[in-house]
Amino acid sequence: MNERYSRQILFSEIGKEGQKKLLNSRILLVGCGALGASHAEMLARAGVGFLKIVDRDFVEFTNLQRQTLFSEADAGERLPKAIAANKRIGEINSEIEVEAIVADVNHSNIESLIEDCDLVLDGTDNFITRYLVNEACVKHNKTWIYGAAVSSYGTTMTIIPNEMPCLRCIFEEMPSAGSAPTCDTAGVIMPIIATISAVQVTEALKILVGKTDALHKSLMQFDVWQNDWRKIKLSKPNPDCAVCAVRKFELLDAENAGFETTLCGRDAVQIQPPNASEIDLQNLAERLSSSGEIKLNEYLLRLTIENYELTVFKDARAIIRGTDDISVARSVYAKYIGT
Ligand SMILES: [Zn+2]
C-alpha cells in the first residue's frame, strides 16, 4: 500500500482494510463551493478512489476567503468550480479519479448522477437542491450527508434512508425562498465551513470503512462564534413523512418544473433551457461580438451588455446577473442567446 496513507492506516479504525475500501469507493459531491471544495480536498487526500464533482458555478474573487481549492488565477479566468477543483486535486492526489461535471443539479439529472455512487455529500447552498437530493437518495436507498453553513453557524445530519430520519422527516416544510439567511446576505466565516465539512467527511469515512456504529446519529448544530454546540439525538424516521414513508417524490416527479432559478442574494437568475443541446461557444462569441464585451474560455462565455452580465455554459445554461426577476432574465436570454 502506498506510503502516502501510512498515518491514516495507523489510525486503527481505518487500518489497511479500511484504506482499501476507501480506494474502492465512489462519492458524489453535489456542489463544489465552500463545503464542497472542503469535502473534495479531504476526500482526495484520504484516498477515496472516485469523486464525481458537480457544480453549476464559476470561481469568483469573493469565494477565495473560504473556498480552499481555488486560486486567484482560477477566479481571474472564471474557471467553472468543478474544473478548477479537478485541476487542483490532480496536484494533490493524482492516483484517484475525478469526474468533473459543470451542470446544475435538478430533477432531470439527479437520479443518473447518484446511480453509480456509494454515498452523496451535500455541498449545495440552497434548500430546493437539498430536498431534491433527499428524494433521490430515499428513492434509490443511498446514504447522503446533509450540511449547511452561513454566518458563524451550521448544521449537519447523516441520512440513511429507512434507518434514520430523512431531511423531510426533520424539516417538514422547505423554507420559503428569501426567508432564510444565505452566505450572500448574512456572510460566512471559514471556520464554520471547516467545522461542518469536517463532521460530514468524518461521517463519510465511517460509512465507507463500514464503521456505522460510530455515526453521530443526530442533528448537529454548531455556532463557532457563540460557542454553542448542540447534538439532538435522532431515532426512527417519521412514520408520516411524505418522502420516506409515503414515498411521494414531488420534486423528482415535477415534469413541468421550471428550469429557472433565482440565485438567492446574488441579484442573479439561472436559466436552464429544457432539452437544450450543447452550444458552440466560439460561434456564439462571433455572433455576439458586436453586442458587448465578451470574455471566452474553454468552458464558458461572458457577455457584458446593458446592465447585465450573462455567463453562458456549454450546456446552454446561463447565469444572468443584474436582475432577480425571472421574466427579465428569460427575455435577456432569448434576446442574446436565443431559445
Ligand atoms: Zn422522511
Short mmCIF file of N, CA and C and ligand atoms in Angstrom, two decimals, residues 134 138 164-170 237-238 241-245, ligand 1:
data_model
loop_
_atom_site.label_atom_id
_atom_site.label_comp_id
_atom_site.label_asym_id
_atom_site.label_seq_id
_atom_site.Cartn_x
_atom_site.Cartn_y
_atom_site.Cartn_z
N ASN A 134 -32.53 14.70 -1.33
CA ASN A 134 -33.16 13.84 -0.33
C ASN A 134 -34.13 12.86 -0.99
N VAL A 138 -33.55 8.84 -1.03
CA VAL A 138 -34.53 7.95 -0.40
C VAL A 138 -35.04 6.96 -1.44
N MET A 164 -32.65 5.99 9.37
CA MET A 164 -32.59 7.27 10.08
C MET A 164 -33.60 8.22 9.44
N PRO A 165 -34.03 9.24 10.19
CA PRO A 165 -34.94 10.23 9.59
C PRO A 165 -34.31 10.87 8.34
N CYS A 166 -35.15 11.19 7.36
CA CYS A 166 -34.65 11.89 6.19
C CYS A 166 -34.80 13.39 6.43
N LEU A 167 -34.35 14.19 5.48
CA LEU A 167 -34.41 15.65 5.66
C LEU A 167 -35.84 16.12 5.88
N ARG A 168 -36.77 15.50 5.15
CA ARG A 168 -38.17 15.89 5.21
C ARG A 168 -38.82 15.46 6.53
N CYS A 169 -38.30 14.38 7.14
CA CYS A 169 -38.80 13.96 8.47
C CYS A 169 -38.53 15.06 9.49
N ILE A 170 -37.39 15.70 9.36
CA ILE A 170 -36.94 16.68 10.35
C ILE A 170 -37.46 18.08 10.02
N PRO A 237 -37.26 7.11 11.46
CA PRO A 237 -37.92 8.04 10.53
C PRO A 237 -39.35 8.34 10.99
N ASN A 238 -39.84 9.50 10.60
CA ASN A 238 -41.21 9.90 10.90
C ASN A 238 -42.18 9.01 10.10
N CYS A 241 -43.87 10.72 7.20
CA CYS A 241 -43.07 11.54 6.29
C CYS A 241 -43.53 11.36 4.84
N ALA A 242 -43.74 12.49 4.15
CA ALA A 242 -44.22 12.44 2.76
C ALA A 242 -43.20 11.76 1.85
N VAL A 243 -41.93 11.87 2.19
CA VAL A 243 -40.90 11.31 1.30
C VAL A 243 -40.57 9.86 1.68
N CYS A 244 -40.07 9.64 2.91
CA CYS A 244 -39.58 8.29 3.18
C CYS A 244 -40.65 7.31 3.61
N ALA A 245 -41.82 7.80 4.10
CA ALA A 245 -42.90 6.88 4.45
C ALA A 245 -43.89 6.74 3.30
ZN ZN B 1 -38.55 11.13 5.89
#
